Structures are given as C-alpha cells and as structure tokens.
Amino acid sequence: MKKTLFDKVWDSHIVKSIEEGPDVLFIDRHMVHEVTSPVAFLGLKNRGISVLHPEKTFATADHNTPTLNQHLPVADPLSRNQLKALEENAKEHGISYWGLGHQKNGIVHVVGPEYGITQPGATIVCGDSHTSTHGAFGAIAFGIGTSEVEMVLATQCIMQPKPKKMRITIDGNLNHGVTPKDVALFIISQLTTSGATGYFVEYAGEVFRTLSMEGRMTVCNLSIEMGARGGMIAPDEKTFAYIKDREFTPKGSAWEKAMGYWNTLYTDEGAVFDKEFIFDGSEIDPMITFGTNPGMGMSITKAIPKAEEIQGSAATYAKSLEYMGYHEGEKMIGKPIDYVFIGSCTNGRIEDFRAFAQIVKGHKRAPNVTAWLVPGSHKVLNSIKEEGLLEIFESAGFQLREPGCSACLAMNDDKIPAGKYAVSTSNRNFEGRQGPGARTLLASPLVAAAAAITGKITDPRTLI
Amino acid sequence: MAYDSFHILKSTAVPLPIENVDTDQIIPARFLKATERKGFGDNLFRDWRYNQDNTPKKEFVLNNSQFKGKILVGGHNFGSGSSREHAAWAVYDYGFRCVVSSFFADIFKNNCLNIGVLPVQVSSEFLTTIFETVEENPDTELQIDLPQQKIQLISMGASESFEINTYKKNNMLNGYDDIDYLHSIKEDIIAFAANTPL
Ligand code: SF4
C-alpha cells in the first residue's frame, strides 16, 4: 500500500490498536518543562511509580524564567517554586535537566534540535502545543496535556486516534523580503485557525525544500495555529547535514543504521491525503496580523477586511477589532507601535537574529519603541555574540536579553502593558497573551525590525 | 488515577456565544505557576470576568447570577491554542462537567476527556437553538446522556446525538484513565521498546 510520510512514522510506532478507539503510540523522545509537568510528577508519586524511560526524557526550564539577571535567584516565589519542582523531579527520576544558567538551557523546541534530540522518523511529545516545531525533521511531534505527560512518563506511550492527513504544497519562488514566518501566516490566513483541526499536515513543494532547517522549524511550529495536530517535512540532505555530529544523534554504525530508516521517510508517489491545498509561493507578501487570532493575518500592504468579507460571526470579529483598537478598512502600514519582541520557539533562532540585524544595521531604534530581543537558547545567544550581531544591535540602541519563552506567553516579568501595541515574532496574538490588555501583531523578524527602527508598521521591502 | 464517572447529567447551562475561545482566555498564563492541581476555577476566564482592579465585569456571563449549572456552552472552535491542561482543570474546578460546542480544538478536547469533563459536539443549528433557548430562559435544562450519546433540551424535547469513541466512552462511564489501561499492557510496551530503532 502507498503510504504517506506521516503513515510510515505513525504506523511504525503503534504498540497496539484498540478497536473503535485510539492507537497506543510509542514515544521516542519526551521533552519536559516546568509549567506543565509538576502535576504529572505528582500523579506518578500518588500512583507510586517512576519514569519508565528517563533516558528518553529531557527537561529544560524556559516558560517561567526571567530574561535578565539569570545568575540571581528568581524573584517571583511561585516561579521559583515551579523551577525547583522541575529540578527535584528530574533529579529524583534520573532525567537530564538543563536548568536556568545551564549552558544548554533554552526554549524546549529550540534546544531539542540543537543537541540532536530531535531526529527524523521519531515520535516526540511535550506539554506545549508548539512541539510541532520538531516536525521540520520529519518527526511526528505534537503537544500534549498534563495527564498525557504523566502517561508518557509512566509508560512511554500515548493513546491517540490517528489524525487525518493533509498536504499543503507550495511551489514557486518566494519574493524578496518574504520569510518562512510569512509563508506560515499566509497559510493560516487561508485555512483559518481551525481549518486543519483533526489533521496532521505534510508540507511539500519547492518552497519548503529550499527553506533552511530553521525556516522549516518556523513553518512546522505554526501548524498548531490552524488547529493541526502537527506538521512535518520529509527529511533530506539538509536535514541529515544539520543533525550529523550533534550530541544526541547516533554515531558510527548506529548512524548508518539510522540512515537506513531515515532514507525511507518520504510520501510514496500516489499515496492519498484526506485533504490537499496548493498555493503559489510567488503570491505571498510579508504578512501581519490585525486581530486576536493567528488566522487574522494579511499582506502588510492591505487594509483590514470588512466584517462581511470574512467567515465566521460578525460579533466575534467586532469584539476582536475593538480589543485591538482598529477599524474595518484601515491600512496597517504607518500605524504606530510601542513594543517589538523578537524571540520564541517560532522566531528565536540564529537566522531570525541575522534577519533582524540585516535591517537594523546602521539605523537607530525608534525612540517610541521598547524592544525585547530574547534568544531561544544559550547556543543562539553565543552565536549572536560570535557573529558580531550583538555589536550591530547595541550600536542601533538595542539590548540583548537572556534565553527563555519571555513575552511569547508573558508568564515572567516580560509583559506588554495594557493597550500597547507589540510587533511580535512569536506565535499567538490572543487577547492578553503577552500581558493583560496587550495588543499583539504577529509578524516576521524583518517586519519586526522595520517597525523597531521606524516606530510604526513598515513594509520591510522598503529597507532592504 | 481515576476520576468521577459520567452517566447522565441534567443541568441548566451557562452560554458563552463567542467563537474561537482560546485557552489563554480560559486560563491566562500568569495563573499557571502552581505545582498542584488546585484553585484554577477562581481564575477561569479571569480577564473576561474581572477588571484589572479585580472587580467583577457585570456583563460577563459568569457574573450573571441568572446563569448557572454544570454545562458550559461555547461558540465554534472552543479551546483553541495552548496545550495547557490547566484550561480543562479550570473548567472542571469551577464546577462544569460538560462543555458543548459546534467544534472543539483537538488538544483541549483530549484534555477534557482525560480529566472527566465531557466535550459534546453538536451541529451549528443545534448550538444556535441552545443559545437562543437558554438566553431566553436561563432555567432551561439540558440532559446529557452518555450511554445513549444524546443531548436534549428537556423542555422542548429537541435533541441530537453526539459522537465519542467507544474506548473513551467506556473510560468516562467508569472513571478509568489511560494509565490504568496502559499498565495492563505493560508487557507489550516493554517488548516494543526493545525493538525501536531510535
Ligand atoms: S516560546 Fe512560546 S510557544 Fe514556544 S515553548 Fe515557549 S511558550 Fe511555548
């Protein structure tokens, strides 16, 4: 039978299929962080059981960590307590733990690939919905709830019905100034935030093949924002070159053996998807969101659509625009902004900081803009310094922070104040996501950089 | 750890006719700092429910004493966004045992099923009928019959059937959870693990 990439990986991980029920799926890698794991560990304790495969489990602290003065004790007692709980749980169960200040510390979906924990053909889960990021390597990776975290800790398995399959094909060339983030925001704007619910997506076509691994991660990361369980891209030479010789990837004969498996990971010609979408890459512009879900995005040059032009309830649409302080028919270009956030597991990798530097180089931060530059990991932070980007940022009036999730979910002190506008390279523009009352505009690092030096929404193509 | 079992629930309902209600609204991130599963109900819909000075927002449905009950009725695509199970815990801890919508986000739905909150998906027409009936008469009762997989507006007699997979249904009826099941097939898991390539 002709199989899709997704079928091949899913089917080879089924321990047991339950009739009229879910599959029992074996999990190769489990990433754990401080926020969604404490209750799971507590559950293990109550059941009197330990972690079945600590060597397949990796813990890092990221969601709730400060991005300034990480060498000092964490000021907020609740955050401190949560970090302590993770450290103790990791120690008790023999799990590798990259806590605050550790040289390998960073956002869970940034460090996984950096150290080769993420591998093609693997099943990867984490108690964070953007686990879909790891699909960039041809893995099946998805976010889970805390009960499921407990399940995986206890049994290394998860119970899920097999999702339906969707393929999104984009051929053609991307225009100048169009980044992977724009591709993803474009797709979500076409499918809406629930358009892929119940599906696992494969991204295919020239556009994705030409993207770097970082770019593929950005695209797969955002799969969840259209409701998909996850997204994946077939591994190729670029994938293998990226993972080779990383700390946790197989070496020597084990590498050869793994390559034997990885080389089978593609969708067979003629395999059938439940749904297919085809777009033309040359039609994508730099994107920006104007509303309160990631599906409310459009070309940066356009005007905010009228209620009658959109799908869904007019009342919900009006509520959303009211929250944003915007009106139908207004142009986005030229609107003033207050904050810029560059970071998160969506756009907190070295390539994103390079893009940001490309635009701000030789300019000055606009006086009305507060900018938070938060690398996704220590490794990214070190590269920023080694490549001389830090000097570019500093001479343009920007300060670099220490790694973490930061204003992506604003659990720490990095909160956008109520009513303020933030151009953010993160993944969610929900009401209050970046702080109570905060107004988020999702965009690429290039758009963020253009806004940071002009103080308003600016088409980055006018600056490069 | 087993949870409460679910058979037939008869209750009034709380209507929230907003689409794409995301988990950041259900429970904002700043309330996720606990290390135990306690007290999340107080912060359910925190920023829709309270002003910044913590006074209740009168117009929000949870602050309207006319509407109460164990059933929350939400608009299309309920529970989108983050995987935080805290959202389902908050719904449960507040006192809801069932959420009705015309469409649910995947992870939220799974999380509900895993903690004993029943997600009931109905047609958009039926959802509109529920909203209209409940808003007109807040004392309207709904009956959720899990064994029969049926949801009914009791006074009107209008009803619809809903889907749930047999395995999950059985878990809900008995208050079992997945770990209980997975432990029963532990030998299979160990044998499988010994042969994985990665
Ligand atoms: S950066 Fe944001 S989306 Fe990514 S892991 Fe952190 S909180 Fe989740």
XYZ file of C-alpha atoms and ligand atoms in Angstrom:
670
model
C 0.000 0.000 0.000
C 1.164 3.524 -0.793
C 1.939 5.386 2.387
C 2.428 8.994 3.301
C 5.407 10.124 5.354
C 3.045 10.510 8.291
C 1.670 6.956 7.885
C 5.154 5.492 7.823
C 6.226 7.112 11.073
C 2.890 6.677 12.870
C 2.354 3.055 11.852
C 5.840 2.015 12.881
C 5.182 3.337 16.401
C 1.883 1.568 17.095
C 2.226 -0.753 20.066
C -1.416 -1.720 19.824
C -4.538 -0.521 18.044
C -7.744 -0.514 20.037
C -10.886 -1.295 18.126
C -13.092 1.804 17.839
C -10.583 3.568 19.996
C -7.188 5.202 19.917
C -3.824 3.742 18.976
C -1.259 3.127 21.654
C 1.719 5.005 20.262
C 5.286 4.546 21.453
C 7.110 7.819 22.123
C 10.831 8.108 21.298
C 11.533 11.483 22.893
C 9.735 13.320 25.655
C 10.610 16.947 26.350
C 9.572 18.317 29.728
C 9.415 21.863 31.097
C 8.498 23.407 34.428
C 4.924 24.552 33.791
C 3.052 21.507 32.535
C 4.986 18.793 34.380
C 4.687 19.253 38.195
C 1.160 17.843 38.427
C 2.227 14.909 36.235
C 5.123 14.087 38.544
C 2.766 14.414 41.494
C 0.491 11.895 39.780
C 3.382 9.424 39.483
C 4.091 9.850 43.173
C 0.445 9.207 44.070
C 0.470 6.045 41.982
C 3.811 5.011 43.440
C 5.514 4.607 40.055
C 8.663 6.007 38.478
C 9.610 7.213 34.997
C 9.811 4.224 32.654
C 12.430 5.647 30.268
C 14.354 8.505 31.895
C 16.930 8.265 29.075
C 14.247 9.253 26.560
C 13.113 12.177 28.690
C 14.737 15.637 28.647
C 13.915 18.548 30.926
C 14.629 22.226 30.407
C 13.377 25.364 32.170
C 12.028 28.023 29.830
C 8.409 29.150 30.207
C 8.716 30.824 33.539
C 12.290 32.067 33.643
C 13.482 35.683 33.837
C 15.392 37.056 30.846
C 17.506 39.479 32.857
C 19.952 38.618 35.625
C 19.559 34.872 35.378
C 22.504 34.452 37.725
C 20.419 35.887 40.585
C 17.755 33.898 42.466
C 14.380 34.093 40.710
C 12.433 36.877 42.411
C 8.878 35.594 41.989
C 8.317 32.904 44.654
C 5.769 30.963 42.576
C 8.080 30.786 39.562
C 10.990 29.862 41.786
C 8.931 27.095 43.323
C 7.995 25.700 39.916
C 11.626 25.715 38.756
C 12.674 24.000 41.944
C 10.000 21.352 41.481
C 11.313 20.549 37.992
C 14.882 20.310 39.229
C 13.897 17.980 42.060
C 11.672 15.827 39.887
C 14.393 15.497 37.255
C 16.921 14.529 39.889
C 14.622 12.027 41.570
C 13.844 10.274 38.289
C 17.293 10.483 36.699
C 16.248 12.789 33.849
C 18.746 15.106 32.161
C 17.972 18.626 33.305
C 19.100 21.853 31.695
C 18.038 24.427 34.246
C 18.417 28.153 34.406
C 22.008 29.219 33.746
C 22.997 25.814 32.272
C 24.928 26.252 29.028
C 22.420 24.062 27.186
C 19.392 25.837 28.592
C 16.842 27.389 26.268
C 13.349 27.021 24.889
C 12.443 23.367 24.704
C 11.769 23.426 20.936
C 14.972 25.304 20.233
C 17.322 23.120 22.263
C 15.820 19.799 21.121
C 17.082 20.223 17.546
C 20.290 21.979 18.630
C 21.511 18.944 20.529
C 20.187 16.306 18.164
C 17.420 15.089 20.460
C 15.115 15.779 17.531
C 15.569 13.156 14.816
C 13.779 12.136 11.632
C 11.176 9.423 11.979
C 10.911 9.849 15.733
C 7.774 10.405 17.774
C 8.272 13.432 20.001
C 5.890 14.919 22.549
C 5.994 17.745 25.062
C 3.447 19.530 27.206
C 3.498 22.516 24.879
C 1.464 22.849 21.713
C 4.365 24.144 19.604
C 6.069 20.776 19.846
C 5.018 20.635 16.200
C 8.303 22.505 15.537
C 10.244 19.226 15.536
C 8.234 18.051 12.530
C 10.715 20.050 10.437
C 12.990 16.999 10.702
C 10.393 14.519 9.506
C 9.383 13.566 13.035
C 5.835 13.194 14.316
C 5.811 15.785 17.052
C 2.853 17.213 18.919
C 1.809 18.941 22.106
C 0.074 17.104 24.926
C -1.758 17.908 28.157
C -0.502 17.189 31.641
C -2.442 13.903 32.027
C -0.652 12.767 28.887
C 2.698 13.975 30.221
C 2.077 11.696 33.185
C 1.100 8.894 30.817
C 4.327 9.204 28.833
C 6.461 9.456 31.963
C 4.790 6.325 33.308
C 4.554 4.199 30.186
C 6.436 5.954 27.317
C 3.202 5.675 25.372
C 0.306 7.861 24.494
C -3.192 6.989 23.388
C -4.440 8.909 20.401
C -6.714 8.217 17.492
C -4.781 8.524 14.244
C -5.360 12.006 12.790
C -6.431 12.556 9.201
C -3.811 13.583 6.663
C -3.458 16.901 4.880
C -0.841 18.022 2.401
C -0.035 21.647 1.724
C 2.029 22.091 -1.401
C 3.663 25.388 -2.279
C 5.812 25.651 -5.377
C 7.384 28.677 -6.961
C 9.846 31.163 -5.556
C 9.381 33.382 -2.562
C 9.661 37.087 -3.228
C 12.343 39.265 -1.763
C 11.573 40.084 1.889
C 9.235 37.111 2.312
C 10.304 34.784 5.114
C 9.156 31.373 6.423
C 7.036 33.201 9.014
C 5.151 34.940 6.222
C 4.571 31.611 4.486
C 3.086 30.185 7.678
C 0.942 33.252 8.443
C -0.253 33.181 4.860
C -1.306 29.532 5.112
C -3.123 30.130 8.410
C -4.927 33.154 6.968
C -6.147 30.937 4.128
C -7.174 27.961 6.287
C -8.361 29.883 9.418
C -7.396 28.903 12.968
C -9.488 25.751 12.862
C -9.013 24.775 9.227
C -6.643 21.915 9.966
C -8.184 20.648 13.212
C -8.122 16.854 13.246
C -5.343 16.707 10.644
C -1.637 16.147 10.586
C -0.050 18.261 7.872
C 2.761 17.466 5.479
C 4.369 20.492 3.826
C 5.601 19.712 0.342
C 6.912 21.554 -2.677
C 9.782 23.696 -3.766
C 9.272 26.461 -1.215
C 9.762 24.133 1.747
C 12.575 22.202 0.098
C 14.544 25.408 -0.373
C 13.995 26.612 3.205
C 16.782 26.199 5.736
C 16.161 23.886 8.702
C 15.474 26.985 10.827
C 12.880 28.139 8.317
C 11.255 24.708 8.234
C 11.055 24.795 12.016
C 9.235 28.143 11.905
C 6.679 26.743 9.474
C 6.096 23.487 11.349
C 5.962 25.392 14.634
C 2.926 27.354 13.455
C 0.972 24.281 12.272
C -0.908 24.250 15.552
C -2.235 27.752 14.855
C -4.553 26.395 12.180
C -5.656 23.666 14.554
C -3.440 20.903 13.143
C -2.084 18.261 15.460
C 1.291 18.883 13.885
C 3.134 19.440 10.662
C 6.082 17.690 9.061
C 8.512 17.931 6.179
C 10.253 14.932 4.639
C 13.901 14.746 5.704
C 16.540 15.364 3.028
C 20.271 16.036 2.719
C 19.788 19.350 4.503
C 18.173 17.589 7.452
C 20.907 14.978 7.728
C 23.651 17.576 7.445
C 22.009 19.590 10.237
C 21.760 16.729 12.721
C 25.048 14.972 11.976
C 27.506 15.000 14.871
C 25.161 16.667 17.311
C 25.390 15.415 20.860
C 22.433 13.029 20.882
C 22.412 11.848 17.273
C 23.702 8.358 16.567
C 27.353 7.977 15.631
C 29.339 5.499 13.525
C 27.495 2.319 12.644
C 24.441 3.478 14.574
C 24.304 6.482 12.223
C 24.464 4.214 9.179
C 21.685 2.068 10.579
C 19.544 5.116 11.360
C 20.165 6.459 7.843
C 18.750 3.192 6.528
C 15.469 4.041 8.257
C 15.576 7.776 7.546
C 16.030 7.233 3.825
C 12.612 5.547 3.709
C 10.891 8.633 5.095
C 9.016 10.231 2.232
C 5.485 10.102 0.892
C 5.122 7.378 -1.718
C 4.074 8.526 -5.131
C 0.307 8.088 -5.339
C -0.302 7.980 -1.573
C -3.630 9.574 -0.704
C -4.296 12.511 1.617
C -7.676 13.313 3.134
C -7.260 16.925 2.113
C -4.872 18.833 -0.134
C -4.128 22.517 -0.565
C -1.930 24.029 -3.234
C -0.639 27.596 -3.149
C 1.747 29.609 -5.263
C 4.802 30.848 -3.359
C 5.216 33.918 -5.532
C 1.841 35.256 -4.328
C 2.950 35.589 -0.719
C 3.802 39.030 0.679
C 5.258 39.999 4.038
C 2.375 39.371 6.442
C 0.994 40.963 9.584
C -1.936 40.113 11.856
C -4.527 42.705 12.801
C -6.830 40.711 15.106
C -6.833 38.342 18.048
C -6.109 35.001 16.466
C -3.303 33.971 14.118
C -5.763 33.406 11.274
C -6.466 37.138 11.198
C -3.427 37.929 9.101
C -2.946 39.566 5.719
C -0.378 41.107 3.411
C 1.203 44.060 5.195
C 0.155 46.331 2.320
C -3.564 45.581 2.648
C -6.427 47.134 4.591
C -8.293 45.413 7.431
C -11.161 43.445 5.854
C -14.801 44.407 6.319
C -16.913 42.122 8.510
C -18.934 40.941 5.510
C -15.772 39.762 3.746
C -14.763 37.314 6.456
C -16.021 33.897 7.508
C -17.445 33.470 10.988
C -19.506 35.555 13.327
C -19.624 39.336 12.842
C -19.979 39.842 16.602
C -16.772 37.904 17.340
C -15.000 39.883 14.607
C -16.186 43.211 16.029
C -15.085 42.187 19.528
C -11.665 41.328 18.177
C -11.174 44.633 16.337
C -12.413 46.541 19.350
C -9.824 44.823 21.520
C -7.142 45.798 19.010
C -8.410 49.369 18.743
C -8.660 49.004 14.944
C -11.434 49.576 12.424
C -12.522 47.848 9.250
C -10.959 49.253 6.113
C -7.915 50.816 7.789
C -4.459 50.301 6.314
C -1.876 48.680 8.561
C 1.154 50.473 7.104
C 2.024 53.533 9.142
C 0.178 52.522 12.320
C 2.246 53.410 15.391
C 3.580 50.672 17.635
C 5.081 50.617 21.125
C 6.929 47.347 21.580
C 8.891 44.878 19.496
C 9.525 41.330 20.638
C 11.918 39.103 18.765
C 12.186 35.626 20.172
C 10.166 32.454 20.997
C 10.341 28.968 19.516
C 8.835 30.407 16.346
C 11.485 33.009 15.556
C 14.145 32.905 18.269
C 16.849 31.088 16.314
C 20.077 32.485 14.919
C 18.663 33.010 11.452
C 15.972 35.257 12.924
C 18.518 37.439 14.665
C 20.523 37.634 11.467
C 17.396 38.846 9.662
C 16.743 41.409 12.373
C 20.357 42.616 12.160
C 20.171 42.901 8.389
C 17.585 45.661 8.740
C 18.624 47.493 11.910
C 22.283 47.677 10.914
C 23.301 51.318 10.624
C 19.946 52.565 11.944
C 18.730 53.589 15.376
C 15.911 52.197 17.453
C 12.879 54.488 17.181
C 12.558 56.464 20.430
C 8.926 55.386 20.951
C 9.783 51.686 20.765
C 10.764 49.359 23.596
C 12.405 46.284 22.109
C 12.979 42.908 23.735
C 15.494 40.718 21.938
C 15.355 37.279 23.512
C 17.417 34.444 22.034
C 15.831 30.988 22.040
C 18.797 29.375 23.769
C 22.309 29.906 25.075
C 23.608 28.457 21.863
C 21.749 31.143 19.902
C 22.984 33.768 22.358
C 26.571 32.648 21.848
C 26.228 32.702 18.074
C 24.810 36.233 18.235
C 27.961 37.294 20.026
C 30.361 35.281 17.853
C 28.896 36.537 14.601
C 29.172 40.166 15.689
C 25.413 40.715 15.708
C 25.484 41.941 19.269
C 27.561 44.964 18.244
C 25.096 45.766 15.491
C 22.219 45.577 17.962
C 23.968 47.659 20.587
C 25.053 50.391 18.247
C 21.482 50.606 16.979
C 20.307 51.028 20.581
C 19.057 47.517 21.311
C 19.794 45.407 24.341
C 20.032 41.610 24.216
C 18.354 39.539 26.930
C 18.964 36.029 28.225
C 17.143 32.982 26.746
C 13.599 31.874 27.548
C 9.994 31.985 26.339
C 9.647 35.527 27.653
C 6.900 37.667 26.106
C 5.649 34.774 23.971
C 3.375 33.868 26.854
C 4.332 36.539 29.387
C 4.480 34.252 32.405
C 7.584 36.006 33.657
C 8.029 39.786 34.007
C 8.176 40.385 30.245
C 4.612 41.618 29.868
C 3.415 44.130 27.287
C 1.372 46.786 29.164
C -2.384 47.052 28.613
C -3.390 48.841 25.444
C 0.114 48.891 23.957
C 0.892 47.545 20.501
C 3.628 44.964 20.125
C 5.013 43.665 16.850
C 5.966 40.175 17.892
C 7.765 37.331 16.148
C 6.024 34.825 18.427
C 3.024 32.686 17.559
C -0.128 33.891 19.282
C -1.974 37.184 19.249
C -4.778 36.095 21.559
C -6.259 38.688 23.890
C -3.902 39.154 26.813
C -1.413 36.577 25.550
C 1.502 38.978 26.010
C 0.095 40.532 29.168
C -3.398 41.634 30.251
C -4.758 44.066 27.670
C -1.684 43.746 25.396
C -2.259 44.076 21.641
C -0.121 41.751 19.581
C 0.726 41.982 15.889
C 2.366 38.789 14.674
C 4.996 39.212 12.002
C 8.393 38.104 10.720
C 11.730 39.257 12.136
C 12.102 41.557 9.114
C 8.776 43.276 9.765
C 9.643 43.482 13.464
C 12.991 45.070 12.634
C 11.431 47.584 10.275
C 8.938 48.546 12.998
C 11.680 48.784 15.604
C 13.603 51.454 13.701
C 10.677 53.395 12.263
C 8.328 53.184 15.264
C 5.429 52.185 13.049
C 4.318 49.385 10.787
C 6.571 49.491 7.778
C 6.984 47.268 4.753
C 10.472 45.793 5.250
C 10.983 45.706 1.481
C 11.429 49.478 1.560
C 14.500 48.998 3.783
C 16.348 46.127 2.152
C -5.752 7.984 38.822
C -9.392 7.508 38.253
C -11.765 10.459 38.063
C -15.526 10.857 38.597
C -17.579 8.647 36.340
C -20.106 10.235 33.985
C -23.503 8.797 33.070
C -26.423 11.175 32.739
C -26.111 14.852 33.529
C -29.181 17.052 33.874
C -28.448 20.693 34.437
C -29.030 24.290 33.453
C -26.307 25.779 31.276
C -24.073 28.817 31.002
C -23.995 30.301 27.465
C -20.834 31.860 26.027
C -21.649 32.555 22.369
C -18.155 33.620 21.308
C -16.162 31.840 18.595
C -12.531 30.708 18.850
C -12.437 30.938 22.647
C -8.763 30.173 23.250
C -7.044 28.647 26.241
C -5.354 31.955 27.088
C -8.843 33.321 27.800
C -9.935 30.200 29.677
C -6.909 30.497 31.940
C -4.292 33.223 31.347
C -0.655 32.118 31.533
C 0.112 34.070 34.664
C -2.068 31.650 36.625
C -0.107 28.589 35.546
C 2.521 28.792 38.252
C 1.040 26.241 40.631
C 2.683 22.879 41.222
C -0.574 21.287 42.324
C -3.957 20.993 40.680
C -5.827 23.350 42.947
C -7.818 26.565 42.770
C -7.882 27.029 38.983
C -11.656 27.647 38.962
C -11.165 31.042 40.610
C -9.246 32.207 37.569
C -11.429 30.654 34.882
C -11.906 33.360 32.204
C -10.057 35.690 34.534
C -9.648 38.658 32.194
C -13.174 38.455 30.821
C -14.569 38.014 34.311
C -12.714 40.672 36.283
C -11.458 44.206 35.682
C -7.801 44.957 36.324
C -8.736 46.122 39.844
C -10.339 42.681 40.451
C -13.904 43.970 40.486
C -16.254 41.697 38.528
C -17.231 42.709 34.998
C -21.018 42.780 35.288
C -21.716 41.995 31.654
C -19.743 38.720 31.654
C -21.924 35.645 31.870
C -20.179 34.038 34.856
C -21.039 37.178 36.838
C -24.683 36.971 35.893
C -26.452 35.038 38.642
C -29.262 34.100 36.255
C -26.972 31.621 34.545
C -25.541 28.665 36.381
C -25.165 24.927 36.078
C -22.713 22.220 35.199
C -22.805 22.710 31.452
C -20.798 25.357 29.624
C -21.954 26.127 26.089
C -19.336 27.814 23.898
C -19.103 29.065 20.307
C -17.402 27.366 17.360
C -13.759 26.223 17.756
C -13.769 26.196 21.529
C -10.430 25.706 23.320
C -8.006 26.617 20.563
C -4.410 27.481 21.361
C -2.145 26.131 24.010
C -1.925 22.561 25.295
C -2.283 23.698 28.903
C -4.473 21.166 30.685
C -4.934 23.926 33.260
C -7.711 25.192 30.968
C -9.646 21.945 31.380
C -8.825 21.909 35.107
C -10.222 25.434 35.462
C -13.421 24.412 33.684
C -13.725 21.379 35.961
C -12.723 23.175 39.145
C -15.321 25.887 38.534
C -17.927 23.157 38.536
C -18.560 22.334 34.894
C -18.744 18.653 33.921
C -19.630 19.118 30.282
C -18.746 21.598 27.527
C -20.985 21.895 24.476
C -19.855 23.478 21.212
C -20.194 23.014 17.471
C -16.431 22.428 17.189
C -13.554 21.817 19.577
C -9.824 22.298 19.253
C -8.069 18.929 19.430
C -5.820 19.174 22.434
C -8.433 20.854 24.612
C -10.901 18.100 23.758
C -8.387 15.390 24.663
C -7.510 17.156 27.881
C -11.189 17.322 28.861
C -11.693 13.636 28.182
C -8.600 12.834 30.218
C -9.911 14.547 33.346
C -13.572 13.605 33.162
C -15.138 16.656 31.512
C -17.334 15.555 28.604
C -16.942 17.559 25.371
C -20.187 17.331 23.391
C -20.057 18.406 19.769
C -23.382 19.417 18.243
C -24.401 20.869 14.871
C -24.228 24.645 14.488
C -28.025 24.735 14.155
C -28.497 22.895 17.436
C -25.912 25.126 19.086
C -27.859 28.198 17.969
C -31.065 26.672 19.343
C -29.370 26.041 22.691
C -28.044 29.602 22.848
C -31.419 31.099 21.976
C -33.388 28.915 24.356
C -31.023 29.304 27.285
C -30.654 33.044 26.834
C -34.400 33.477 26.696
C -34.983 31.254 29.684
C -31.942 30.667 31.890
C -33.806 27.926 33.774
C -33.834 25.749 30.665
C -32.406 22.355 31.491
C -30.278 20.198 29.257
C -29.796 16.487 29.597
C -26.576 14.863 28.514
C -26.998 11.118 28.267
C -23.598 9.498 27.740
C -24.758 5.857 27.454
C -27.229 6.900 24.709
C -24.856 9.590 23.329
C -27.703 12.058 23.294
C -28.057 15.718 24.219
C -31.548 17.091 24.817
C -33.170 20.421 25.573
C -35.583 18.971 28.079
C -38.483 21.449 27.850
C -38.525 21.467 24.045
C -37.738 17.835 23.566
C -35.280 18.837 20.842
C -32.316 16.512 20.858
C -29.284 15.456 18.911
C -26.883 12.573 19.158
C -23.168 13.117 19.609
C -20.052 11.093 18.922
C -17.436 9.720 21.237
C -15.156 6.784 20.581
C -16.046 3.583 22.381
C -12.816 3.432 24.343
C -13.146 6.958 25.715
C -16.838 6.444 26.401
C -16.051 3.414 28.453
C -13.409 5.336 30.382
C -15.855 8.160 31.109
C -18.609 5.765 32.179
C -16.283 4.010 34.581
C -13.980 6.826 35.604
C -10.922 4.945 34.289
C -7.960 6.733 32.854
C -5.435 5.796 30.176
C -2.660 4.957 32.580
C -4.820 2.232 34.125
C -5.173 0.764 30.653
C -1.537 1.210 29.632
C -0.416 -0.582 32.760
C -2.499 -3.547 31.776
C -0.487 -3.889 28.536
C 2.901 -3.156 30.045
C 4.453 -6.359 28.681
C 3.594 -5.322 25.131
C 5.161 -1.906 25.693
C 8.376 -3.340 27.044
C 8.649 -5.766 24.136
C 8.026 -2.917 21.690
C 10.594 -0.631 23.312
C 13.279 -3.293 22.932
C 12.897 -3.107 19.144
C 12.654 0.613 18.444
C 15.252 1.965 16.028
C 15.794 5.328 17.719
S 8.261 30.189 23.173
Fe 6.046 30.300 23.457
S 5.185 28.710 22.205
Fe 7.386 28.336 22.362
S 7.600 26.864 24.022
Fe 7.767 28.912 24.890
S 5.687 29.487 25.490
Fe 5.517 27.715 24.143
